[in-house]
CSV table of C-alpha atoms in Angstrom, one decimal:
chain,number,residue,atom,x,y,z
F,620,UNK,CA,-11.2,-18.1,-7.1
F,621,UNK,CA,-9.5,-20.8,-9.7
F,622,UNK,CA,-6.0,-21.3,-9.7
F,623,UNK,CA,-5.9,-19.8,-13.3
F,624,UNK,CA,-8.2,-16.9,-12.5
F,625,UNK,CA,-6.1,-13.6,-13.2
F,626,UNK,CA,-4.6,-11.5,-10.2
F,627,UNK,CA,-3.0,-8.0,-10.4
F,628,UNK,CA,-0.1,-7.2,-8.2
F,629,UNK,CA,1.5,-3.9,-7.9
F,630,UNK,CA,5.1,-3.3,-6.6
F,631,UNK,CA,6.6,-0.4,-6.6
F,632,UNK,CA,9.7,-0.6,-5.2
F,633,UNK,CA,7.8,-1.7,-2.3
F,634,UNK,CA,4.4,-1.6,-3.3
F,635,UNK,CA,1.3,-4.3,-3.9
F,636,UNK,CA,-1.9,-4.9,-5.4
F,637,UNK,CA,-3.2,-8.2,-4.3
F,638,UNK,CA,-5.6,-10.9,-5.0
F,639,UNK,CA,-9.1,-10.9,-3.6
F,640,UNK,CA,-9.7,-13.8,-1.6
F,641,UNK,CA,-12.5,-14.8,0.3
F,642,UNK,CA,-11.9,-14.9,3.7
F,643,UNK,CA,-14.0,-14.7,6.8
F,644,UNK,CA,-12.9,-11.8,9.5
F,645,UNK,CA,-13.9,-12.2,13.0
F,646,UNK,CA,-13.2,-9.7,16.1
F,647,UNK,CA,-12.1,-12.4,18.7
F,648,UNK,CA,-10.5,-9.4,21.4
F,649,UNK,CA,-10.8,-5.7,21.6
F,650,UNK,CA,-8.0,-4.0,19.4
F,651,UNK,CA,-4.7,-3.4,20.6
F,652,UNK,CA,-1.6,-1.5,18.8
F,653,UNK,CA,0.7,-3.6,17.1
F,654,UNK,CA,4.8,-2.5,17.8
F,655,UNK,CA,6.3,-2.2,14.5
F,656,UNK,CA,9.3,-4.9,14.3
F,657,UNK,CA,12.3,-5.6,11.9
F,658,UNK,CA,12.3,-2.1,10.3
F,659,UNK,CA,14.4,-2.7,7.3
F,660,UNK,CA,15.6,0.7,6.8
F,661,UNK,CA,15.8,4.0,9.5
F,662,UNK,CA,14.1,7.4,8.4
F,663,UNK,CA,10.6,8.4,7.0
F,664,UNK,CA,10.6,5.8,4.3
F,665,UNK,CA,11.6,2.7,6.4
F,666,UNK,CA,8.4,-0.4,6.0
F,667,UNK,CA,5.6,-0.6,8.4
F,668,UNK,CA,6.5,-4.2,9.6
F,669,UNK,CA,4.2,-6.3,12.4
F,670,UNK,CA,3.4,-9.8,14.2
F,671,UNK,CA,1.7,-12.2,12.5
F,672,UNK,CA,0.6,-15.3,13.3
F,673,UNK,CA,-0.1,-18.4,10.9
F,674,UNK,CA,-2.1,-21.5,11.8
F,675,UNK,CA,-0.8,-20.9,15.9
F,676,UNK,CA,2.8,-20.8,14.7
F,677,UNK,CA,5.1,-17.8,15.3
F,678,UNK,CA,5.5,-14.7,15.3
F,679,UNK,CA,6.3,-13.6,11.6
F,680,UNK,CA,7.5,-10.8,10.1
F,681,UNK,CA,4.5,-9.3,7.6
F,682,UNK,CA,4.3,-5.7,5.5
F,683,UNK,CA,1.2,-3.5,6.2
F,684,UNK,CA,0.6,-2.9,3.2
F,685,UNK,CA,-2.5,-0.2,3.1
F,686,UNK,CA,-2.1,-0.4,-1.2
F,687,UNK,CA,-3.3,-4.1,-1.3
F,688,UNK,CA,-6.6,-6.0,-0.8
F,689,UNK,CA,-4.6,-9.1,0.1
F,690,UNK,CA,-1.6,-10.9,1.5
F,691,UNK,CA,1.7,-13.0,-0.2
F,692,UNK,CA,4.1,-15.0,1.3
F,693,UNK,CA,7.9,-15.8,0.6
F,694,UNK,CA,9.2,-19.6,-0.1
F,695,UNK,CA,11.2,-19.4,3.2
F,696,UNK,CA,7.8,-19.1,5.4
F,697,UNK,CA,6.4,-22.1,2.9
F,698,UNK,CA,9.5,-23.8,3.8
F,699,UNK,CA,9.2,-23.2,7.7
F,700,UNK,CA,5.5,-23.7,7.8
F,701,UNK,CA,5.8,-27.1,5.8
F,702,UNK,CA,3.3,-26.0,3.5
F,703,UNK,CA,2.5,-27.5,-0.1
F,704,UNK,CA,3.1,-24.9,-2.9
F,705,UNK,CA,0.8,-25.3,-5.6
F,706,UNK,CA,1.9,-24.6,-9.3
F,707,UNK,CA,-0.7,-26.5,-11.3
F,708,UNK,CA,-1.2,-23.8,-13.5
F,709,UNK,CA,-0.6,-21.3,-10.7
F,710,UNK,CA,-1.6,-17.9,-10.2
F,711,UNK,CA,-1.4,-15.3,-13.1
F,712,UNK,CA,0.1,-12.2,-11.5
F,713,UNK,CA,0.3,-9.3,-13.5
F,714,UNK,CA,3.4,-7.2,-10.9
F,715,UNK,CA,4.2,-3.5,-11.4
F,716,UNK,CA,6.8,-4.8,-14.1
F,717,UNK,CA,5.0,-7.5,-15.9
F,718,UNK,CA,3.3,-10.8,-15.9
F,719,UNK,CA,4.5,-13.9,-14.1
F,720,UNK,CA,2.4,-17.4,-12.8
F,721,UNK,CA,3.8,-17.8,-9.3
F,722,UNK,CA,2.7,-20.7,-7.0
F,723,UNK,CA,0.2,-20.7,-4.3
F,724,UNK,CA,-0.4,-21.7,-0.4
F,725,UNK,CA,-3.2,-22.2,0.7
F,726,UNK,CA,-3.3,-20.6,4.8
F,727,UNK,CA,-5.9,-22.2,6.8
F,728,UNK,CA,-5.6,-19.2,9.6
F,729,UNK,CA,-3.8,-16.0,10.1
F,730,UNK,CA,-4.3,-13.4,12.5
F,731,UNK,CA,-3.0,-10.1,13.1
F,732,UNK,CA,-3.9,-8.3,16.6
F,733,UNK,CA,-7.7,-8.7,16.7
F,734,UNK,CA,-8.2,-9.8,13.2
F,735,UNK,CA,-8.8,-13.4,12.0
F,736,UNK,CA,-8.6,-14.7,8.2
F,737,UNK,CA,-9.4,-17.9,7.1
F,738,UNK,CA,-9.1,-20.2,4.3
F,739,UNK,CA,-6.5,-17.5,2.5
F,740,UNK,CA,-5.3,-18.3,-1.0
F,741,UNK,CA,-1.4,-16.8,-1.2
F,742,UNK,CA,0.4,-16.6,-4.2
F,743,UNK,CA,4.3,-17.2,-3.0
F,744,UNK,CA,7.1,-14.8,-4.2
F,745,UNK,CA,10.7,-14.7,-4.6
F,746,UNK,CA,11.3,-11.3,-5.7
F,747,UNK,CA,13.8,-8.6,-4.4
F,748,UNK,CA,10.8,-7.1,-2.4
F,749,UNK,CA,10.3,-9.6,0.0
F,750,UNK,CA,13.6,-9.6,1.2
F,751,UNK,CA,13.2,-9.3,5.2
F,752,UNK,CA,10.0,-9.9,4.7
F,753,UNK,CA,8.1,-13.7,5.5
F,754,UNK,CA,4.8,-12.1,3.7
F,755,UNK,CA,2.8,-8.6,2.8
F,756,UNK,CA,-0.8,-8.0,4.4
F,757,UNK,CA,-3.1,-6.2,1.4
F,758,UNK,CA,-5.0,-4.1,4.1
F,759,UNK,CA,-7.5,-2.8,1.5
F,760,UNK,CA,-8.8,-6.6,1.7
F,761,UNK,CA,-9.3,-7.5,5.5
F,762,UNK,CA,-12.8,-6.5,5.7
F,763,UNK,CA,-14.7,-3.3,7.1
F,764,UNK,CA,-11.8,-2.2,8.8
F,765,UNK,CA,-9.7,1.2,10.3
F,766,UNK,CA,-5.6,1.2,9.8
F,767,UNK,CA,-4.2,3.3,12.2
F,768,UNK,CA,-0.6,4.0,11.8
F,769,UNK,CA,1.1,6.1,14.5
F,770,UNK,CA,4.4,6.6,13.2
F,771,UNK,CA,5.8,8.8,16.7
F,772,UNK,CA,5.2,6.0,18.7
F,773,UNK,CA,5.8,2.8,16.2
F,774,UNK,CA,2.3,1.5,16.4
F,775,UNK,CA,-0.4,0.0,13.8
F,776,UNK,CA,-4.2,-0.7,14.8
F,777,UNK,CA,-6.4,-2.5,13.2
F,778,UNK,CA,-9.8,-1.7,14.5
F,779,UNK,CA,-13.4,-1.9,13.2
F,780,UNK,CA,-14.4,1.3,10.9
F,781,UNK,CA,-15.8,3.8,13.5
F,782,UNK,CA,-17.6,7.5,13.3
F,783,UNK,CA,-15.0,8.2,16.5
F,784,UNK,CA,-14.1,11.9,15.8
F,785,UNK,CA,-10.5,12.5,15.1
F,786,UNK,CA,-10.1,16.5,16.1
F,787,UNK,CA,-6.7,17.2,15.4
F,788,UNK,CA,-6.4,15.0,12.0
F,789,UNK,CA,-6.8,16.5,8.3
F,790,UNK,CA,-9.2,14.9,6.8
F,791,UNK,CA,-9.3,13.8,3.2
F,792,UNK,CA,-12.4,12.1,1.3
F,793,UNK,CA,-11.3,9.5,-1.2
F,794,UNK,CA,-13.8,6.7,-3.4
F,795,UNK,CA,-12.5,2.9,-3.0
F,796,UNK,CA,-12.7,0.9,-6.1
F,797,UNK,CA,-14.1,-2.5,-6.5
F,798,UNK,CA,-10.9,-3.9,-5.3
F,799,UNK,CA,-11.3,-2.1,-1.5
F,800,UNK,CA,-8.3,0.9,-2.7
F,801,UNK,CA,-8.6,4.4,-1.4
F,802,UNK,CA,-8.2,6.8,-4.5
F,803,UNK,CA,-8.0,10.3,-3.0
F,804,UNK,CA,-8.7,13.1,-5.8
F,805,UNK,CA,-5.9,15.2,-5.8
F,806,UNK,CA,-3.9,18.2,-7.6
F,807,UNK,CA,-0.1,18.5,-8.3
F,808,UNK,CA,0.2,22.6,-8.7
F,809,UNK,CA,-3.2,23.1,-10.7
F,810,UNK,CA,-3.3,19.6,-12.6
F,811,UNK,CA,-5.8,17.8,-11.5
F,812,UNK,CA,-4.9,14.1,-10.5
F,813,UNK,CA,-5.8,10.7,-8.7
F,814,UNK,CA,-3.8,9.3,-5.8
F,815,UNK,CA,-3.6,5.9,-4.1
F,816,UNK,CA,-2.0,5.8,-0.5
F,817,UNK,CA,0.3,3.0,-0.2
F,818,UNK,CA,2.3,2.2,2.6
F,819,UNK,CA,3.6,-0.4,1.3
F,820,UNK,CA,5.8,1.7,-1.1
F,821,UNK,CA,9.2,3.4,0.0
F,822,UNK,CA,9.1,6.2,-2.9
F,823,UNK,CA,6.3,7.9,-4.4
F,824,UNK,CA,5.6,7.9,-8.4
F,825,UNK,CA,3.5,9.8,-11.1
F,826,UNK,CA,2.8,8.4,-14.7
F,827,UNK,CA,3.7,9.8,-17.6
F,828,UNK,CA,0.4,11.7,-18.4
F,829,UNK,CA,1.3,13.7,-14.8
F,830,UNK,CA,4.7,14.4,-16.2
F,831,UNK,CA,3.4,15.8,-19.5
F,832,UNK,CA,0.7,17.5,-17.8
F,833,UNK,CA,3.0,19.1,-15.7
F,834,UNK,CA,5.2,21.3,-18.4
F,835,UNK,CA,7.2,23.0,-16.1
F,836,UNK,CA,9.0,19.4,-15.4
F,837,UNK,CA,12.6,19.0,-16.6
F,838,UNK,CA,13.1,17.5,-19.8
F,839,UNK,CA,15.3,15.0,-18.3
F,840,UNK,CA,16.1,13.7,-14.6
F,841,UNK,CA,17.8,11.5,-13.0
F,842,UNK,CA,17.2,7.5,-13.9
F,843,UNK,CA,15.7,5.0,-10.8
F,844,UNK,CA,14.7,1.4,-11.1
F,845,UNK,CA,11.8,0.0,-10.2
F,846,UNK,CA,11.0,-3.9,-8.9
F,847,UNK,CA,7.9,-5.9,-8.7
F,848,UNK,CA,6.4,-9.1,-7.3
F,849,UNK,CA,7.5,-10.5,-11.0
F,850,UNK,CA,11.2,-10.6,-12.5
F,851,UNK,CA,11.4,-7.8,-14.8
F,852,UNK,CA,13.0,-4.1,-13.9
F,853,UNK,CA,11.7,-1.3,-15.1
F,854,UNK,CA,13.1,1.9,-15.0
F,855,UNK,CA,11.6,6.0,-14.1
F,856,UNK,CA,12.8,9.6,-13.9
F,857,UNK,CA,13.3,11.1,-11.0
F,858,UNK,CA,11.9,14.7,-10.5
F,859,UNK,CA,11.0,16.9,-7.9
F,860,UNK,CA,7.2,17.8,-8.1
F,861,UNK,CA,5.4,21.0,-7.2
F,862,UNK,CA,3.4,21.3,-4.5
F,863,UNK,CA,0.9,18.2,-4.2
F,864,UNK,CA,-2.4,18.9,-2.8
F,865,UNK,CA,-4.5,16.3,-0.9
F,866,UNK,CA,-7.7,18.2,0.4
F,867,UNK,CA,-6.2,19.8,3.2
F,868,UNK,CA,-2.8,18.5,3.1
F,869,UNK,CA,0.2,20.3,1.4
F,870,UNK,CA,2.9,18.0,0.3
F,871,UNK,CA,6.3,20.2,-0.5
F,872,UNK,CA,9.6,19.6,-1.3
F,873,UNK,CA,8.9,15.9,-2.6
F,874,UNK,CA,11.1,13.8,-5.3
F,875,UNK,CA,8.3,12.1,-7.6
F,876,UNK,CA,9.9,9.1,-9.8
F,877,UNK,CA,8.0,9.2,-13.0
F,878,UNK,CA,7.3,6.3,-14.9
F,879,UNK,CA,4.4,4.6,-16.9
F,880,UNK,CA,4.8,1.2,-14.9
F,881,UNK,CA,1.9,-1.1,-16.0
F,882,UNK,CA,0.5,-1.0,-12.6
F,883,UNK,CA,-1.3,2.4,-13.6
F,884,UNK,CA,-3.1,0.6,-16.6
F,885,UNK,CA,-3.9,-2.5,-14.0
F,886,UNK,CA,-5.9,1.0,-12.1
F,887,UNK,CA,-7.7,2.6,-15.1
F,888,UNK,CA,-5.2,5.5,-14.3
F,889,UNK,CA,-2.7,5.4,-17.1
F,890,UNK,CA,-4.7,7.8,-19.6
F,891,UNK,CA,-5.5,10.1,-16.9
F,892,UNK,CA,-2.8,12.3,-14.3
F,893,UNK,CA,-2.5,9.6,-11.2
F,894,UNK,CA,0.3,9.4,-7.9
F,895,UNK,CA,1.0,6.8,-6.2
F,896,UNK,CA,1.9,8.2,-2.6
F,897,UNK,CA,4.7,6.3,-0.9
F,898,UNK,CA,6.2,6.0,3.0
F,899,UNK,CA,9.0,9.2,1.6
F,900,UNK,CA,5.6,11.2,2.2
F,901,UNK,CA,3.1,9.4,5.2
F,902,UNK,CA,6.2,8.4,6.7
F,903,UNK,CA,7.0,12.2,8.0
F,904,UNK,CA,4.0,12.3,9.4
F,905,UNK,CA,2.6,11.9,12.8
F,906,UNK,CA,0.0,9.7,12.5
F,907,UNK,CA,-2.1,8.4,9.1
F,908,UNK,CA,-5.4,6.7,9.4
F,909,UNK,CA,-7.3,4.8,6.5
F,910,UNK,CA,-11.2,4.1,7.2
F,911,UNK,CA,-11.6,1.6,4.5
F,912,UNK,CA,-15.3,1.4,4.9
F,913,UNK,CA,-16.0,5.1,4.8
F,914,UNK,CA,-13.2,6.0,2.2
F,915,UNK,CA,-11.8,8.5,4.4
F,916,UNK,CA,-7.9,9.4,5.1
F,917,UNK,CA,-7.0,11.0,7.9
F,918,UNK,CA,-3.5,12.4,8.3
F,919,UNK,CA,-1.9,14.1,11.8
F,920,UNK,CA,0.9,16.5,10.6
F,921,UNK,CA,4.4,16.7,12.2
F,922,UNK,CA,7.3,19.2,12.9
F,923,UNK,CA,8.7,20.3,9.3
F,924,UNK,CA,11.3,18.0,7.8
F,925,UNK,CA,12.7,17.7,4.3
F,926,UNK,CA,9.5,16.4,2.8
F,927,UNK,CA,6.7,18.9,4.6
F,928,UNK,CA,3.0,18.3,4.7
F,929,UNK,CA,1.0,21.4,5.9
F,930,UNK,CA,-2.2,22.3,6.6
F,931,UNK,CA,-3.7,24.5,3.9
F,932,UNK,CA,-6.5,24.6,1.7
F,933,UNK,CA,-7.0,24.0,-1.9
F,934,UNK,CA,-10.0,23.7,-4.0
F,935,UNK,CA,-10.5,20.6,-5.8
F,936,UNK,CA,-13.7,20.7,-8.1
């Protein structure tokens, strides 16, 4: 990929849609759960935060980001690693709030558990989202691969894509777009709509054709800003939603921040009802899986808490 070829970020508060970049994977060891480290914040919504190693050196602190088909780094792990930042025309990243050209490292190896990249083009940001943070991994990019995320016991797995039976999980059938995202058809009360899983976003938002779909909304609601790889702030309503339906999964009781960000034109999904499900939601569950490969989402339910997800069933067409 050129320096000046285009690349869509999205971040929602914490949320990202990376470059693609090619990259070799290998399986060098058999998979092994990864401790979550550095949680930035207690509670359901707190970021999924593991190891990672860069060309032999650390450990550093890097986002799982299951919304993202690749990775970013901050100038402070640049500045550690002695890396060269490139800005000859530099990267055109289009973030959740607009368009920016940010500079760009070029990572000769990084590994997480049992995964090996090479050769990785990185655009490096400054923004408010990376604070804590010395880089996000865009899991929807790191090959033919399984994200297990077991939120009881603060673990992440990143394992080959396997038919291994999961009995207790709901399972959920979703497409994956030519970017490697999960896009689970959905409803929110009878409206039908399109939903991305994103762990790497603390809050979970609807666009404005959802709102207007969904006339039983308040007219107005509270006001919430939202940041992105780029400088700008945007801002969106805050709502609570009606019950969201994800095959088997009932979502209830969940505050929805509305807002036509332009990540949801970057999508195809700004014409169209679409939700962007953040950690408030999979964060108050047991365990979530993403099978990348087979576009499949598997989620393990938990006690009831303020945002519930049940197991119930709902017809999607």
């Amino acid at each position: 990929m050129s320096a000046r070829s285009r690349i869509c970020y999205a971040v929602v508060s914490w949320v990202l849609l990376g470059l693609s970049a090619a990259a070799r994977v290998a399986q060098v060891s058999p998979s092994a759960p990864l401790p979550f480290v550095a949680p930035a914040r207690p509670g359901p919504a707190e970021r999924i935060v593991v190891a990672v190693r860069i060309d032999g050196a650390g450990p550093f602190h890097f986002l799982v980001d299951t919304g993202a088909d690749s990775s970013m780094v901050s100038p402070e792990l640049v500045r550690e690693l002695g890396l060269t930042a490139h800005r000859d025309g530099g990267e055109r990243v289009q973030g959740t709030t607009g368009i920016e050209r940010l500079p760009w490292v070029l990572i000769r190896r990084l590994r997480v558990g049992s995964i090996i990249k090479h050769d990785l083009r990185m655009p490096v940001s400054d923004s408010p989202v990376m604070i804590g943070l010395d880089g996000i991994l865009g899991m929807a990019g790191f090959g033919p691969v399984r994200v297990v995320v077991d939120f009881r016991r603060r673990e992440v797995t990143i394992e080959r894509s396997s038919r291994r039976i999961l009995g207790s999980f709901l399972k959920i059938s979703a497409r994956r777009t030519i970017g490697g995202l999960l896009v689970i058809p959905a409803r929110v009360a009878d409206v039908p709509v399109e939903a991305v899983i994103d762990t790497g976003s603390a809050d979970t938002f609807g666009n404005g054709a959802l709102r207007k779909a969904l006339l039983n909304q308040p007219k107005s609601a509270a006001l919430a800003a939202v940041y992105g790889v780029t400088r700008q702030v945007a801002s969106g309503g805050v709502a609570r939603a009606p019950p969201i339906y994800l095959g088997p999964a009932a979502i209830r009781n969940l505050a929805v921040v509305y807002s036509d960000i332009p990540i949801f034109r970057v999508w195809h999904l700004r014409r169209r009802p679409a939700l962007l499900i953040g950690m408030n939601v999979l964060g108050t569950a047991r365990a979530l899986i993403l099978d990348y490969p087979r576009a499949r989402v598997y989620l393990l339910t938990a006690p009831p808490s303020s945002v519930r997800i049940t197991h119930e069933f709902f017809p999607i067409p």
